[in-house]
Short mmCIF file of the C-alpha atoms (twelve columns), coordinates in Angstrom:
data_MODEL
# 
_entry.id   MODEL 
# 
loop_
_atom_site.group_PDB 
_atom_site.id 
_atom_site.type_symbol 
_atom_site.label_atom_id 
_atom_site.label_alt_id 
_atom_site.label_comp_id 
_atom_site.label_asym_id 
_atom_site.label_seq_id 
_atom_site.Cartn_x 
_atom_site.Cartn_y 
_atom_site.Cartn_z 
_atom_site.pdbx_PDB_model_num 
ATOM 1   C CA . UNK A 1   -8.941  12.052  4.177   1 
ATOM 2   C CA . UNK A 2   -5.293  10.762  5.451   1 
ATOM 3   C CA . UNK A 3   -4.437  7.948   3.684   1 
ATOM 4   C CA . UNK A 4   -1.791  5.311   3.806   1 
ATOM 5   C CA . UNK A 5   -0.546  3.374   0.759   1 
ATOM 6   C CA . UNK A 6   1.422   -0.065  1.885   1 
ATOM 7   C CA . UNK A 7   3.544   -1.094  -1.426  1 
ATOM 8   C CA . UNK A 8   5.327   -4.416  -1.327  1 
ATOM 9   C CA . UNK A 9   6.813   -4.219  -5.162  1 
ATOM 10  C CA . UNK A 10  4.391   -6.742  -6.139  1 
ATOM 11  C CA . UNK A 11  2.637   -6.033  -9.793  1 
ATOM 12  C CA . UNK A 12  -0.625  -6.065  -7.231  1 
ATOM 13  C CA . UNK A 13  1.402   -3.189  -5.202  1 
ATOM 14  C CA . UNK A 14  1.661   -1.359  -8.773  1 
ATOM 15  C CA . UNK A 15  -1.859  -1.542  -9.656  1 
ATOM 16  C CA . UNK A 16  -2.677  -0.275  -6.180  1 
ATOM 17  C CA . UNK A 17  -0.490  3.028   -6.915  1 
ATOM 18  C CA . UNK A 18  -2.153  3.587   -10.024 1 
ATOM 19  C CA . UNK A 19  -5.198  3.356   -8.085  1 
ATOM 20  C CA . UNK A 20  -4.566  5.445   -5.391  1 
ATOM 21  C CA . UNK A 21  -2.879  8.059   -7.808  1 
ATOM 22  C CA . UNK A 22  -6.363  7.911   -9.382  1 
ATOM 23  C CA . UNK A 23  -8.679  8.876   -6.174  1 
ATOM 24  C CA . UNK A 24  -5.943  11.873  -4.757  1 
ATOM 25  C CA . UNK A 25  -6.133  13.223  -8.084  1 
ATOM 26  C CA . UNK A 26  -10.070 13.113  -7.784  1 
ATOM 27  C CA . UNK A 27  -10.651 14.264  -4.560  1 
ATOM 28  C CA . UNK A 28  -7.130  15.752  -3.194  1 
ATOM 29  C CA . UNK A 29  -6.688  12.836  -0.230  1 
ATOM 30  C CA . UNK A 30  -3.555  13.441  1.766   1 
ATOM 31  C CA . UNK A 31  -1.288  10.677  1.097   1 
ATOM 32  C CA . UNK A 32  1.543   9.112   2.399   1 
ATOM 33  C CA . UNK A 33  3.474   5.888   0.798   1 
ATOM 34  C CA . UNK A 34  4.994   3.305   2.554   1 
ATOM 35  C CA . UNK A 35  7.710   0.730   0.780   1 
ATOM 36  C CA . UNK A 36  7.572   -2.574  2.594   1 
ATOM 37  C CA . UNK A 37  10.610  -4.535  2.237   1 
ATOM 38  C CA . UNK A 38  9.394   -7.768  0.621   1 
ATOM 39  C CA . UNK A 39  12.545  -10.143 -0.119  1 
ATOM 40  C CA . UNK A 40  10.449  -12.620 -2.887  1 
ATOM 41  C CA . UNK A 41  8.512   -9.689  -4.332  1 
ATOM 42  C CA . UNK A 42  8.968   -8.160  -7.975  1 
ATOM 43  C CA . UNK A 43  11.007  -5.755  -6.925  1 
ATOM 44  C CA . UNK A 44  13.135  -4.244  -4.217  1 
ATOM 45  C CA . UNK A 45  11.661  -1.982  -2.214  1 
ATOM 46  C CA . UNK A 46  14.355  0.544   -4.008  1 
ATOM 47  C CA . UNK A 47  12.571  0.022   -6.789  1 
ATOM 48  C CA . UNK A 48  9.477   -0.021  -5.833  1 
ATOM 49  C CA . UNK A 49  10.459  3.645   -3.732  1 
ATOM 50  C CA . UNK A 50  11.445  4.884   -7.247  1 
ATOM 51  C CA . UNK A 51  8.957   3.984   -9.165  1 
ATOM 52  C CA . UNK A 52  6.322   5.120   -6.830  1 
ATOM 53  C CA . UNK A 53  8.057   8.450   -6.432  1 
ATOM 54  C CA . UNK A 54  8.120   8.405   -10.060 1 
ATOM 55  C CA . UNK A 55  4.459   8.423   -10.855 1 
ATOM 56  C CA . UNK A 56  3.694   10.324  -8.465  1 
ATOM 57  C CA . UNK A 57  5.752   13.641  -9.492  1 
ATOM 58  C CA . UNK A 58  4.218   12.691  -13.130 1 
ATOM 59  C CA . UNK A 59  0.190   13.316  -11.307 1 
ATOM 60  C CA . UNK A 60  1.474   16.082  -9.614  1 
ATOM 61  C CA . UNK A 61  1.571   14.622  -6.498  1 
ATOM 62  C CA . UNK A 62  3.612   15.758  -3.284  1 
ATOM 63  C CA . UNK A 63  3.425   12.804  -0.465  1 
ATOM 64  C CA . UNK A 64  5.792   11.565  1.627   1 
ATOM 65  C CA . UNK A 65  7.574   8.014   0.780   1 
ATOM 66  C CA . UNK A 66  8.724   6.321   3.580   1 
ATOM 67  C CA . UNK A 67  10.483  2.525   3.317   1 
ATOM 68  C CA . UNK A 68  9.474   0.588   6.759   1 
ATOM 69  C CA . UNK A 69  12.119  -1.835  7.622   1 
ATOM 70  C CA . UNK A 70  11.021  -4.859  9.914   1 
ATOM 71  C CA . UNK A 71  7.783   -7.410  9.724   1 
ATOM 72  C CA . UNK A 72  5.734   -6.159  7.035   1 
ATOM 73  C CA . UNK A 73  2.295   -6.243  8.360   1 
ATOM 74  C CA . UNK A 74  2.964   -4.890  11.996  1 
ATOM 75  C CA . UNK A 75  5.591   -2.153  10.703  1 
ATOM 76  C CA . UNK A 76  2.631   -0.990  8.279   1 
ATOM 77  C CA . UNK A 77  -0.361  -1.415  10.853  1 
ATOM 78  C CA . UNK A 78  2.097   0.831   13.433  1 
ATOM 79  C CA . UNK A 79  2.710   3.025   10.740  1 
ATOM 80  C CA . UNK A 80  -0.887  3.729   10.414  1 
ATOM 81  C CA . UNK A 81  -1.638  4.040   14.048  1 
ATOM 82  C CA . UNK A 82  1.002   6.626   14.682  1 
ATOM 83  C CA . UNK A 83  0.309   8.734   11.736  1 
ATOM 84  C CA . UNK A 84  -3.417  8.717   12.339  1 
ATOM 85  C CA . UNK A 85  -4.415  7.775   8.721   1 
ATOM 86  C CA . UNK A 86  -8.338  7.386   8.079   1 
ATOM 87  C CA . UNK A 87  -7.935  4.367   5.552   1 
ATOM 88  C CA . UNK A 88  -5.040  1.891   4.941   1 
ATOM 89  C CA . UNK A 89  -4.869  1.434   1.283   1 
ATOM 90  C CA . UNK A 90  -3.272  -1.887  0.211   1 
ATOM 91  C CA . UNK A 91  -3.314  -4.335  -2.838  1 
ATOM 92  C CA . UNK A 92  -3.879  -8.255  -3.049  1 
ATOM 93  C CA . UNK A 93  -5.823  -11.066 -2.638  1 
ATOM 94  C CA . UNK A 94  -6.077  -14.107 -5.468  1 
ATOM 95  C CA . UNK A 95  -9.122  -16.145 -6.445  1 
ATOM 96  C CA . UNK A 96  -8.524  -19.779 -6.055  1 
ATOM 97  C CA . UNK A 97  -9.913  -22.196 -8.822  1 
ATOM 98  C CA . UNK A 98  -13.293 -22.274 -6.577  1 
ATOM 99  C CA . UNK A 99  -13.583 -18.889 -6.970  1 
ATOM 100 C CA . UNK A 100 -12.733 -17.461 -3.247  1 
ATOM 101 C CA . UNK A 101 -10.073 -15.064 -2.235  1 
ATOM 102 C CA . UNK A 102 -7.291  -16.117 -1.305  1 
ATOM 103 C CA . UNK A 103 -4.746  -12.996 1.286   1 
ATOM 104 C CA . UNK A 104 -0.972  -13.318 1.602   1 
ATOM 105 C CA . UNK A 105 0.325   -13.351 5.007   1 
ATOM 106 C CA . UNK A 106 0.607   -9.146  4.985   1 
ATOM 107 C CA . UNK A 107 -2.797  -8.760  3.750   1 
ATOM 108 C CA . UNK A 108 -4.362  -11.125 6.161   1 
ATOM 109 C CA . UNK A 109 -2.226  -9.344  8.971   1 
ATOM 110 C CA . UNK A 110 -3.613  -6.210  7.884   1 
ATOM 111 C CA . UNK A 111 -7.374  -6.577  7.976   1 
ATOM 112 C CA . UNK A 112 -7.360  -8.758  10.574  1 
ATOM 113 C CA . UNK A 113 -5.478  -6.091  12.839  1 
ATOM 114 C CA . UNK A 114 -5.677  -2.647  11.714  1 
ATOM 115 C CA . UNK A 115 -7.849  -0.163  13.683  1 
ATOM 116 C CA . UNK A 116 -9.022  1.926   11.101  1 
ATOM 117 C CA . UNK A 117 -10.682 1.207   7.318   1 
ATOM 118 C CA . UNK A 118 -8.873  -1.240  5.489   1 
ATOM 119 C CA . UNK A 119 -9.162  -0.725  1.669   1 
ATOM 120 C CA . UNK A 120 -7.804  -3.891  -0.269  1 
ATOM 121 C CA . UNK A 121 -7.289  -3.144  -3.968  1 
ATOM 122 C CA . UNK A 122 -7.352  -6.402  -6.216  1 
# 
């Protein structure tokens, strides 16, 4: 399966890569990472580029790493579409005190407009 991995540098995004690192280590997925550039994340999407790249060489890993400059949501969802991936992988999504989820802006841009499987890792 091609699959894409949206990171925004939030501690969500990191759990996400673990994740993902998980499942292509399972079942040999071809991956590609993309770095959103997320101003009030937890990290810069330098960071985030190196740290991903990071843990990745550590699984024995060899994907591509690409940071998307632009809106977020529709720079990933194009990403996806031009590169043909089979499943979007991407992390978020909150409980509010009532116990529903609550999506970011990117997330909710995401599902709501990607054309292929959306995978949301909370």
């Amino acid at each position: 399966m091609h699959v894409l991995l949206g990171l925004d540098g939030s501690d969500e995004s990191v759990k996400t890569l673990d994740t993902t690192i998980e499942r292509v280590t399972e079942v040999g997925d071809d991956l590609l990472v993309a770095v959103l550039d997320k101003p009030e994340a937890d990290r810069t999407a330098e960071a985030m580029h190196d740290l991903a790249q990071e843990r990745l060489v550590a699984a024995g890993i060899d994907a591509e790493i690409r940071t998307l400059e632009g809106d977020p949501g529709s720079s990933l969802v194009a990403l996806a579409e031009r590169e043909d991936v089979d499943q979007l992988v991407i992390g978020g999504g909150t409980r509010s005190p009532m116990g529903k989820v609550r999506l970011g802006p990117i997330t909710e841009f995401v599902l709501l407009n990607a054309t292929m499987t959306v995978k949301l890792v909370r």
